[in-house]
Coordinates of N, CA and C in Angstrom, one line a residue:
Chain A
N588 N -22.2 50.7 16.0 CA -22.7 49.5 16.7 C -22.0 48.3 16.2
A589 N -21.0 47.9 17.1 CA -20.2 46.8 16.7 C -21.0 45.5 16.6
G590 N -20.6 44.6 15.6 CA -21.3 43.4 15.4 C -20.9 42.4 16.5
V591 N -21.1 41.1 16.2 CA -20.6 40.0 17.0 C -19.1 39.9 16.8
M592 N -18.4 39.9 18.0 CA -17.0 39.9 17.9 C -16.5 38.5 18.4
Q593 N -15.7 37.9 17.6 CA -15.1 36.6 18.0 C -13.6 36.8 17.9
N594 N -12.9 36.2 18.9 CA -11.5 36.2 18.9 C -11.0 34.9 19.7
P595 N -9.8 34.4 19.2 CA -9.0 35.0 18.1 C -9.6 34.6 16.8
R596 N -9.2 35.2 15.7 CA -9.7 34.8 14.4 C -9.1 33.4 14.0
H597 N -7.8 33.3 14.3 CA -7.1 32.0 14.0 C -6.5 31.5 15.3
L598 N -6.6 30.2 15.5 CA -6.0 29.6 16.7 C -5.3 28.3 16.4
V599 N -4.1 28.1 16.7 CA -3.4 26.9 16.5 C -3.0 26.3 17.8
R600 N -3.4 25.0 18.0 CA -3.1 24.3 19.2 C -2.5 22.9 18.8
R601 N -1.6 22.5 19.7 CA -1.1 21.1 19.6 C -2.1 20.1 20.2
R602 N -2.1 18.9 19.7 CA -2.9 17.9 20.3 C -2.7 17.8 21.8
G603 N -3.8 17.7 22.5 CA -3.8 17.7 24.0 C -3.9 19.0 24.7
Q604 N -3.7 20.1 24.0 CA -3.8 21.4 24.6 C -5.3 21.8 24.7
E605 N -5.5 22.9 25.4 CA -6.9 23.5 25.5 C -7.0 24.6 24.6
A606 N -8.2 24.7 24.0 CA -8.6 25.9 23.2 C -9.7 26.6 23.8
R607 N -9.6 28.0 23.9 CA -10.6 28.8 24.4 C -11.0 29.8 23.3
L608 N -12.3 29.8 23.0 CA -12.8 30.7 21.9 C -13.8 31.6 22.6
R609 N -13.6 32.9 22.2 CA -14.5 33.9 22.9 C -15.4 34.6 21.9
C610 N -16.6 35.0 22.4 CA -17.6 35.6 21.6 C -18.3 36.7 22.4
S611 N -18.2 37.9 21.9 CA -18.9 39.0 22.5 C -20.1 39.3 21.6
P612 N -21.3 39.2 22.2 CA -22.5 39.4 21.4 C -22.7 40.9 21.1
M613 N -23.6 41.2 20.2 CA -23.9 42.5 19.9 C -24.5 43.2 21.1
K614 N -24.4 44.5 21.2 CA -24.9 45.2 22.4 C -26.4 45.0 22.5
G615 N -26.8 44.6 23.7 CA -28.2 44.4 23.9 C -28.7 43.0 23.7
H616 N -27.8 42.2 23.1 CA -28.2 40.8 22.8 C -27.8 39.9 24.0
S617 N -28.8 39.1 24.4 CA -28.5 38.2 25.6 C -28.6 36.8 25.2
H618 N -28.8 36.5 24.0 CA -28.8 35.1 23.5 C -27.6 34.8 22.6
V619 N -26.9 33.7 22.9 CA -25.7 33.4 22.2 C -25.8 31.9 21.7
Y620 N -25.4 31.7 20.4 CA -25.4 30.4 19.8 C -24.0 30.1 19.3
W621 N -23.6 28.9 19.4 CA -22.3 28.4 18.9 C -22.6 27.4 17.8
Y622 N -21.8 27.5 16.7 CA -21.9 26.5 15.6 C -20.5 26.1 15.2
R623 N -20.4 24.9 14.7 CA -19.1 24.4 14.2 C -19.3 24.0 12.7
Q624 N -18.3 24.4 12.0 CA -18.2 24.0 10.5 C -16.9 23.3 10.2
L625 N -17.1 22.0 10.0 CA -15.9 21.2 9.6 C -15.6 21.5 8.2
P626 N -14.3 21.3 7.8 CA -13.9 21.5 6.4 C -14.9 20.9 5.4
E627 N -15.3 21.6 4.4 CA -16.2 21.1 3.3 C -17.5 20.6 3.8
E628 N -17.9 21.0 5.0 CA -19.2 20.6 5.6 C -20.1 21.8 5.9
G629 N -21.3 21.5 6.3 CA -22.3 22.6 6.7 C -22.1 23.0 8.1
L630 N -22.9 23.9 8.5 CA -22.9 24.5 9.9 C -23.7 23.6 10.8
K631 N -23.1 23.2 11.9 CA -23.8 22.3 12.9 C -24.0 23.1 14.2
F632 N -25.2 23.1 14.7 CA -25.5 23.7 15.9 C -24.8 23.0 17.1
M633 N -24.3 23.8 18.0 CA -23.6 23.1 19.2 C -24.4 23.5 20.5
V634 N -24.6 24.7 20.8 CA -25.1 25.1 22.1 C -25.8 26.5 22.0
Y635 N -26.8 26.7 22.8 CA -27.5 27.9 22.9 C -27.5 28.4 24.4
L636 N -27.1 29.6 24.6 CA -26.9 30.1 26.0 C -27.6 31.4 26.1
Q637 N -28.2 31.6 27.3 CA -28.5 33.0 27.7 C -27.6 33.3 28.9
K638 N -27.7 34.5 29.3 CA -26.8 34.9 30.4 C -26.9 34.0 31.6
E639 N -25.8 33.3 31.9 CA -25.6 32.4 33.0 C -26.4 31.1 32.9
N640 N -27.0 30.9 31.8 CA -27.8 29.7 31.6 C -27.5 29.0 30.3
I641 N -27.4 27.7 30.3 CA -27.3 26.9 29.1 C -28.8 26.4 28.8
I642 N -29.3 26.8 27.6 CA -30.7 26.5 27.3 C -30.8 25.2 26.5
D643 N -29.8 25.0 25.6 CA -29.9 23.9 24.7 C -28.5 23.5 24.3
E644 N -28.0 22.3 24.8 CA -26.7 21.9 24.4 C -26.7 20.6 23.7
S645 N -27.8 20.4 23.0 CA -28.0 19.1 22.3 C -26.9 18.8 21.2
G646 N -26.2 19.8 20.7 CA -25.3 19.6 19.7 C -23.8 19.6 20.2
M647 N -23.7 19.6 21.5 CA -22.3 19.6 22.0 C -21.8 18.2 22.2
P648 N -20.6 17.9 21.8 CA -20.0 16.6 22.1 C -20.0 16.4 23.6
K649 N -20.2 15.1 24.0 CA -20.4 14.8 25.4 C -19.1 15.0 26.2
E650 N -18.0 14.9 25.6 CA -16.7 15.1 26.4 C -15.9 16.2 25.8
R651 N -15.1 16.8 26.6 CA -14.1 17.8 26.3 C -14.6 19.2 25.9
F652 N -15.9 19.3 25.6 CA -16.4 20.6 25.2 C -17.3 21.1 26.3
S653 N -17.2 22.5 26.5 CA -18.0 23.1 27.4 C -18.2 24.6 27.0
A654 N -19.3 25.2 27.4 CA -19.6 26.6 27.0 C -20.2 27.3 28.2
E655 N -19.9 28.6 28.3 CA -20.5 29.4 29.3 C -20.7 30.8 28.8
F656 N -21.6 31.5 29.4 CA -22.0 32.9 29.1 C -22.2 33.6 30.4
P657 N -21.2 34.1 31.1 CA -21.3 34.7 32.4 C -22.1 36.0 32.4
K658 N -22.4 36.4 33.6 CA -23.2 37.6 33.7 C -22.4 38.8 33.1
E659 N -21.1 38.8 33.3 CA -20.2 39.8 32.8 C -19.2 39.2 31.8
G660 N -18.9 39.8 30.7 CA -17.9 39.3 29.8 C -18.5 38.4 28.7
P661 N -17.6 38.0 27.8 CA -18.0 37.2 26.6 C -18.4 35.8 26.9
S662 N -19.0 35.2 26.0 CA -19.3 33.8 26.0 C -18.0 33.0 25.7
I663 N -17.7 31.9 26.3 CA -16.5 31.1 26.1 C -16.9 29.7 25.6
L664 N -16.3 29.3 24.5 CA -16.4 27.9 24.2 C -15.0 27.3 24.5
R665 N -15.0 26.2 25.3 CA -13.8 25.7 25.7 C -13.7 24.2 25.2
I666 N -12.5 23.9 24.6 CA -12.3 22.6 24.2 C -11.0 22.1 24.9
Q667 N -11.2 21.0 25.7 CA -10.0 20.5 26.4 C -9.4 19.3 25.6
Q668 N -8.1 19.2 25.7 CA -7.4 18.1 25.1 C -7.7 17.9 23.6
V669 N -7.5 19.0 22.9 CA -7.9 19.0 21.5 C -7.3 17.9 20.7
V670 N -8.1 17.4 19.7 CA -7.6 16.4 18.8 C -7.7 17.0 17.4
R671 N -7.1 16.3 16.4 CA -7.1 16.8 15.0 C -8.5 17.0 14.5
G672 N -9.4 16.1 14.9 CA -10.8 16.2 14.4 C -11.5 17.5 14.9
D673 N -10.9 18.2 15.8 CA -11.6 19.4 16.3 C -11.3 20.6 15.4
S674 N -10.3 20.4 14.5 CA -10.0 21.5 13.5 C -11.2 21.9 12.7
A675 N -11.6 23.1 12.8 CA -12.9 23.6 12.2 C -13.0 25.1 12.4
A676 N -14.0 25.6 11.7 CA -14.4 27.0 12.0 C -15.5 27.0 13.0
Y677 N -15.4 27.8 14.0 CA -16.4 27.9 15.1 C -17.0 29.3 15.0
F678 N -18.3 29.3 14.8 CA -19.0 30.6 14.6 C -20.0 30.8 15.8
C679 N -20.0 32.0 16.2 CA -20.9 32.5 17.3 C -22.0 33.4 16.6
A680 N -23.2 33.3 17.1 CA -24.3 34.2 16.7 C -25.0 34.7 18.0
S681 N -25.6 35.9 17.8 CA -26.4 36.4 19.0 C -27.7 37.0 18.5
S682 N -28.6 37.0 19.4 CA -29.9 37.6 19.1 C -30.4 38.3 20.4
P683 N -31.4 39.3 20.2 CA -31.8 40.0 21.3 C -32.8 39.2 22.2
P684 N -33.1 39.7 23.4 CA -34.1 39.0 24.2 C -35.5 39.2 23.7
G685 N -36.5 38.5 24.3 CA -37.8 38.7 23.9 C -38.2 38.0 22.6
S686 N -39.2 38.4 22.0 CA -39.6 37.8 20.7 C -38.6 38.0 19.6
T687 N -38.3 36.9 19.0 CA -37.3 37.0 17.9 C -38.0 37.0 16.5
A688 N -39.3 37.2 16.5 CA -40.0 37.1 15.3 C -39.5 38.1 14.2
N689 N -39.0 39.2 14.7 CA -38.5 40.2 13.7 C -37.0 40.3 13.5
Y690 N -36.3 39.3 14.0 CA -34.9 39.3 14.0 C -34.3 38.1 13.4
G691 N -33.3 38.2 12.6 CA -32.4 37.1 12.3 C -31.3 37.1 13.3
Y692 N -30.5 36.0 13.3 CA -29.3 36.1 14.2 C -28.3 36.9 13.4
T693 N -27.3 37.5 14.2 CA -26.1 38.1 13.7 C -25.0 37.2 14.0
F694 N -24.2 36.8 13.0 CA -23.1 35.9 13.2 C -21.8 36.7 13.2
G695 N -20.8 36.2 14.0 CA -19.5 36.7 14.0 C -18.7 36.1 12.8
S696 N -17.5 36.5 12.7 CA -16.6 36.1 11.6 C -16.0 34.8 11.8
G697 N -16.1 34.2 13.0 CA -15.6 32.9 13.3 C -14.2 32.8 13.8
T698 N -13.9 31.7 14.4 CA -12.5 31.4 14.9 C -12.1 30.1 14.1
R699 N -11.0 30.2 13.4 CA -10.5 29.0 12.7 C -9.5 28.3 13.6
L700 N -9.9 27.1 14.1 CA -9.1 26.3 15.0 C -8.3 25.3 14.2
T701 N -7.0 25.3 14.3 CA -6.2 24.2 13.7 C -5.4 23.5 14.7
V702 N -5.6 22.2 14.7 CA -4.9 21.3 15.7 C -3.8 20.6 15.0
V703 N -2.6 20.8 15.5 CA -1.4 20.2 14.8 C -0.8 19.1 15.7
Chain B
D1474 N -32.3 17.3 12.1 CA -32.2 17.3 10.7 C -32.9 18.5 10.1
A1475 N -32.4 19.1 9.0 CA -33.0 20.2 8.4 C -34.4 19.8 7.8
K1476 N -35.3 20.8 7.9 CA -36.7 20.5 7.4 C -36.9 21.1 6.0
T1477 N -35.9 21.4 5.3 CA -36.0 22.0 4.0 C -35.2 21.3 3.0
T1478 N -35.6 21.4 1.7 CA -34.9 20.8 0.6 C -34.6 21.9 -0.4
Q1479 N -33.3 21.9 -0.8 CA -32.9 23.0 -1.8 C -32.0 22.3 -2.8
P1480 N -32.0 22.8 -4.1 CA -31.1 22.3 -5.1 C -29.6 22.5 -4.6
T1481 N -28.8 21.6 -5.0 CA -27.4 21.7 -4.5 C -26.7 22.9 -5.1
S1482 N -26.9 23.2 -6.3 CA -26.2 24.3 -6.9 C -27.0 24.9 -8.0
M1483 N -26.7 26.2 -8.3 CA -27.4 26.9 -9.4 C -26.4 27.9 -10.0
D1484 N -26.6 28.2 -11.2 CA -25.8 29.3 -11.9 C -26.7 30.5 -12.2
C1485 N -26.2 31.6 -12.3 CA -27.0 32.8 -12.7 C -26.0 33.8 -13.4
A1486 N -26.5 34.4 -14.4 CA -25.7 35.4 -15.1 C -25.8 36.7 -14.4
E1487 N -24.6 37.4 -14.3 CA -24.5 38.7 -13.7 C -25.6 39.7 -14.2
G1488 N -26.3 40.4 -13.3 CA -27.3 41.3 -13.7 C -28.7 40.8 -13.9
R1489 N -28.8 39.5 -13.9 CA -30.1 38.8 -14.0 C -30.6 38.5 -12.6
A1490 N -31.9 38.2 -12.5 CA -32.5 37.8 -11.3 C -32.1 36.4 -10.9
A1491 N -31.7 36.1 -9.7 CA -31.5 34.8 -9.2 C -32.7 34.3 -8.4
N1492 N -33.3 33.2 -8.8 CA -34.4 32.7 -8.1 C -34.0 31.4 -7.4
L1493 N -34.0 31.4 -6.1 CA -33.6 30.2 -5.4 C -34.8 29.5 -4.7
P1494 N -35.1 28.3 -5.1 CA -36.3 27.6 -4.5 C -36.0 26.9 -3.2
C1495 N -37.0 26.7 -2.4 CA -36.9 25.9 -1.2 C -38.2 25.2 -0.9
N1496 N -38.1 23.9 -0.6 CA -39.3 23.1 -0.2 C -39.3 22.9 1.3
H1497 N -40.4 23.2 1.9 CA -40.6 23.0 3.3 C -42.0 22.4 3.6
S1498 N -42.2 21.3 3.0 CA -43.6 20.7 3.0 C -44.1 20.4 4.4
T1499 N -43.3 20.2 5.4 CA -43.7 19.9 6.7 C -43.7 21.1 7.7
I1500 N -43.7 22.2 7.1 CA -43.6 23.4 8.0 C -44.9 23.5 8.9
S1501 N -44.7 24.0 10.1 CA -45.8 24.1 11.0 C -46.3 25.6 11.0
G1502 N -47.5 25.7 11.5 CA -48.2 27.1 11.4 C -47.4 28.2 12.1
N1503 N -46.6 27.8 13.1 CA -45.9 28.9 13.8 C -44.4 29.0 13.4
E1504 N -44.0 28.4 12.3 CA -42.7 28.4 11.9 C -42.5 29.4 10.8
Y1505 N -41.4 30.2 10.9 CA -41.0 31.2 9.9 C -40.0 30.5 8.9
V1506 N -39.9 31.1 7.8 CA -38.9 30.8 6.8 C -37.8 31.8 6.8
Y1507 N -36.6 31.4 7.1 CA -35.5 32.3 7.1 C -34.5 32.0 6.0
W1508 N -33.8 33.0 5.5 CA -32.8 32.8 4.5 C -31.5 33.4 5.0
Y1509 N -30.4 32.7 4.9 CA -29.1 33.2 5.2 C -28.2 32.8 4.0
R1510 N -27.0 33.5 4.0 CA -26.0 33.1 3.0 C -24.7 33.1 3.6
Q1511 N -23.8 32.3 3.1 CA -22.4 32.2 3.6 C -21.5 32.4 2.4
I1512 N -20.7 33.5 2.4 CA -19.8 33.8 1.4 C -18.5 33.3 1.8
H1513 N -18.0 32.3 1.0 CA -16.7 31.7 1.2 C -16.1 31.7 2.6
S1514 N -16.6 30.9 3.5 CA -16.1 30.6 4.8 C -16.2 31.8 5.8
Q1515 N -17.0 32.9 5.3 CA -17.2 34.0 6.3 C -18.4 33.5 7.2
G1516 N -18.7 34.3 8.2 CA -19.9 34.0 9.0 C -21.2 34.2 8.2
P1517 N -22.2 33.3 8.4 CA -23.4 33.4 7.7 C -24.0 34.8 7.9
Q1518 N -24.7 35.3 6.9 CA -25.3 36.6 6.8 C -26.8 36.4 6.7
Y1519 N -27.6 37.1 7.6 CA -29.0 37.1 7.5 C -29.5 37.9 6.2
I1520 N -30.4 37.3 5.5 CA -31.0 38.0 4.3 C -32.4 38.5 4.6
I1521 N -33.3 37.6 4.9 CA -34.7 37.9 5.0 C -35.5 36.8 5.7
H1522 N -36.6 37.1 6.2 CA -37.5 36.0 6.7 C -38.9 36.4 6.6
G1523 N -39.8 35.4 6.7 CA -41.2 35.7 6.6 C -42.1 34.5 7.1
L1524 N -43.3 34.8 7.4 CA -44.2 33.8 7.9 C -45.2 33.3 6.8
K1525 N -46.0 34.2 6.2 CA -46.8 33.8 5.1 C -47.0 34.8 4.0
N1526 N -46.7 36.1 4.4 CA -46.8 37.1 3.4 C -45.5 37.2 2.7
N1527 N -45.5 37.7 1.4 CA -44.3 38.0 0.7 C -43.5 39.2 1.4
E1528 N -42.2 39.1 1.4 CA -41.4 40.1 2.0 C -40.4 40.6 1.1
T1529 N -40.0 41.9 1.3 CA -39.0 42.5 0.5 C -38.1 43.4 1.4
N1530 N -36.8 43.4 1.2 CA -35.9 44.3 1.8 C -34.9 44.8 0.8
E1531 N -33.9 45.4 1.3 CA -32.9 46.0 0.4 C -32.0 44.9 -0.3
M1532 N -32.0 43.7 0.3 CA -31.2 42.7 -0.3 C -32.0 41.8 -1.3
A1533 N -33.2 41.4 -0.9 CA -33.9 40.4 -1.6 C -35.4 40.5 -1.4
S1534 N -36.1 39.6 -2.1 CA -37.5 39.4 -1.9 C -37.7 37.9 -1.6
L1535 N -38.7 37.7 -0.8 CA -39.1 36.3 -0.4 C -40.6 36.1 -0.8
I1536 N -40.8 35.1 -1.6 CA -42.1 34.7 -2.0 C -42.5 33.4 -1.4
I1537 N -43.5 33.3 -0.6 CA -44.0 32.1 0.1 C -45.3 31.7 -0.6
T1538 N -45.4 30.5 -0.9 CA -46.7 30.0 -1.5 C -47.8 30.0 -0.5
E1539 N -49.0 30.0 -1.1 CA -50.2 30.2 -0.2 C -50.3 29.0 0.8
D1540 N -49.9 27.8 0.4 CA -50.0 26.7 1.3 C -48.7 26.6 2.2
R1541 N -47.8 27.5 2.0 CA -46.5 27.6 2.8 C -45.6 26.4 2.7
K1542 N -45.8 25.6 1.7 CA -45.0 24.4 1.6 C -43.7 24.7 0.8
S1543 N -43.6 25.8 0.2 CA -42.4 26.2 -0.5 C -42.2 27.7 -0.6
S1544 N -41.0 28.1 -0.9 CA -40.7 29.5 -1.0 C -39.6 29.7 -2.0
T1545 N -39.5 31.0 -2.5 CA -38.4 31.3 -3.4 C -37.7 32.6 -2.9
L1546 N -36.5 32.6 -2.9 CA -35.7 33.8 -2.6 C -35.3 34.4 -3.9
I1547 N -35.5 35.7 -4.1 CA -35.2 36.4 -5.3 C -34.2 37.5 -5.1
L1548 N -33.0 37.3 -5.8 CA -32.0 38.4 -5.8 C -32.3 39.1 -7.1
P1549 N -32.8 40.3 -7.1 CA -33.3 40.9 -8.4 C -32.2 41.2 -9.4
H1550 N -31.0 41.6 -9.0 CA -30.0 41.9 -10.0 C -28.7 41.3 -9.4
A1551 N -28.5 40.0 -9.7 CA -27.3 39.4 -9.1 C -26.0 40.0 -9.5
T1552 N -25.1 40.1 -8.6 CA -23.7 40.5 -8.9 C -22.7 39.4 -8.5
L1553 N -21.5 39.5 -8.9 CA -20.5 38.5 -8.6 C -20.3 38.3 -7.1
R1554 N -20.6 39.4 -6.4 CA -20.4 39.3 -4.9 C -21.6 38.5 -4.3
D1555 N -22.6 38.2 -5.0 CA -23.7 37.3 -4.5 C -23.3 35.9 -4.6
T1556 N -22.2 35.5 -5.2 CA -21.8 34.1 -5.2 C -21.6 33.6 -3.7
A1557 N -22.3 32.6 -3.4 CA -22.3 32.2 -2.0 C -23.2 30.9 -1.9
V1558 N -23.2 30.3 -0.7 CA -24.1 29.2 -0.3 C -25.3 29.8 0.4
Y1559 N -26.5 29.6 -0.1 CA -27.7 30.1 0.4 C -28.5 29.0 1.2
Y1560 N -28.8 29.4 2.4 CA -29.5 28.4 3.3 C -31.0 28.9 3.5
C1561 N -31.9 28.0 3.3 CA -33.3 28.2 3.7 C -33.6 27.4 5.0
I1562 N -34.1 28.1 6.0 CA -34.3 27.4 7.3 C -35.7 27.7 7.8
V1563 N -36.3 26.7 8.4 CA -37.6 27.0 9.0 C -37.4 26.9 10.5
R1564 N -38.0 27.8 11.2 CA -37.8 27.9 12.7 C -38.9 28.6 13.4
V1565 N -39.2 28.2 14.6 CA -40.2 28.8 15.4 C -39.6 30.1 15.9
A1566 N -40.3 31.2 15.8 CA -39.8 32.5 16.3 C -40.8 33.0 17.4
G1567 N -40.3 33.6 18.4 CA -41.2 34.2 19.4 C -40.8 33.7 20.8
G1568 N -41.3 34.5 21.8 CA -41.1 34.1 23.2 C -39.7 34.4 23.6
N1569 N -39.3 34.0 24.8 CA -38.0 34.2 25.3 C -37.0 33.1 25.0
Q1570 N -37.5 32.0 24.4 CA -36.6 30.9 24.2 C -35.8 31.0 23.0
G1571 N -36.0 32.0 22.1 CA -35.2 32.2 20.9 C -35.4 31.0 20.0
G1572 N -34.4 30.1 19.9 CA -34.6 29.0 19.0 C -33.5 28.8 18.1
K1573 N -32.9 27.6 18.0 CA -31.7 27.4 17.2 C -32.1 27.3 15.8
L1574 N -31.1 27.7 14.9 CA -31.3 27.5 13.5 C -30.6 26.2 13.1
I1575 N -31.3 25.4 12.3 CA -30.7 24.2 11.8 C -30.4 24.3 10.3
F1576 N -29.1 24.3 10.0 CA -28.7 24.6 8.6 C -28.7 23.2 7.9
G1577 N -29.2 23.3 6.6 CA -29.0 22.1 5.7 C -27.8 22.3 4.9
Q1578 N -27.8 21.7 3.7 CA -26.6 21.8 2.8 C -26.7 23.1 2.0
G1579 N -27.8 23.7 1.8 CA -27.9 24.9 1.1 C -27.8 24.8 -0.4
T1580 N -27.9 25.9 -1.1 CA -27.7 26.0 -2.5 C -26.5 26.8 -2.8
E1581 N -25.5 26.2 -3.6 CA -24.3 27.0 -3.9 C -24.7 27.8 -5.2
L1582 N -24.8 29.1 -5.1 CA -25.1 29.9 -6.2 C -23.8 30.5 -6.8
S1583 N -23.6 30.3 -8.1 CA -22.5 30.9 -8.8 C -23.0 31.9 -9.7
V1584 N -22.6 33.2 -9.5 CA -23.0 34.2 -10.4 C -21.8 34.4 -11.4
K1585 N -22.1 34.3 -12.7 CA -21.1 34.3 -13.7 C -21.2 35.6 -14.6
P1586 N -20.0 36.1 -15.0 CA -20.0 37.4 -15.8 C -20.6 37.1 -17.2

């Protein structure tokens, strides 16, 4: 039973390019969460998605960032026109549908984005 | 903002029990207490969670006070591999809405030989 898969593990982009980060949740999980961790800082919630729906995007920057979780395929976090301040580790977590009282989230290993 | 307060750092001798405290004085009746840890820039790892009863699993024990305003995570026999940042989080669980986790600064636990 594979865990949450994130790819790529490391991504280098020049300023102004686009970054696409992918997250495949655990089998049977339909809830996906994205977090960002800036160097030497804590984890910050970005967005919560269910299949084909954004449930909570209160932590997403208003510009250049978008997320989707299509009916088929992985969840994608997209950052347009990257700047140096976007350099961070981006973590994805998933959880199963229904009551989450008996579950913690399962996190992936993260994507380290470096903007040069 | 995080609804919990934890010490910034703690040390523990290898083989001894590590007791990590957490204050959550504003916890609501339907909020659970969750513990996660992050080992050196890896993805956070779920440890344990509970509502009001004490809980134990293969990793740790969770002791929640009767008034639910604080809790303690216990690692019974700490090893060097338990060195990590430990996060205490309160969150509503249940229903189809899931619910985001809000991470605070956590406690940096250093297990020393």
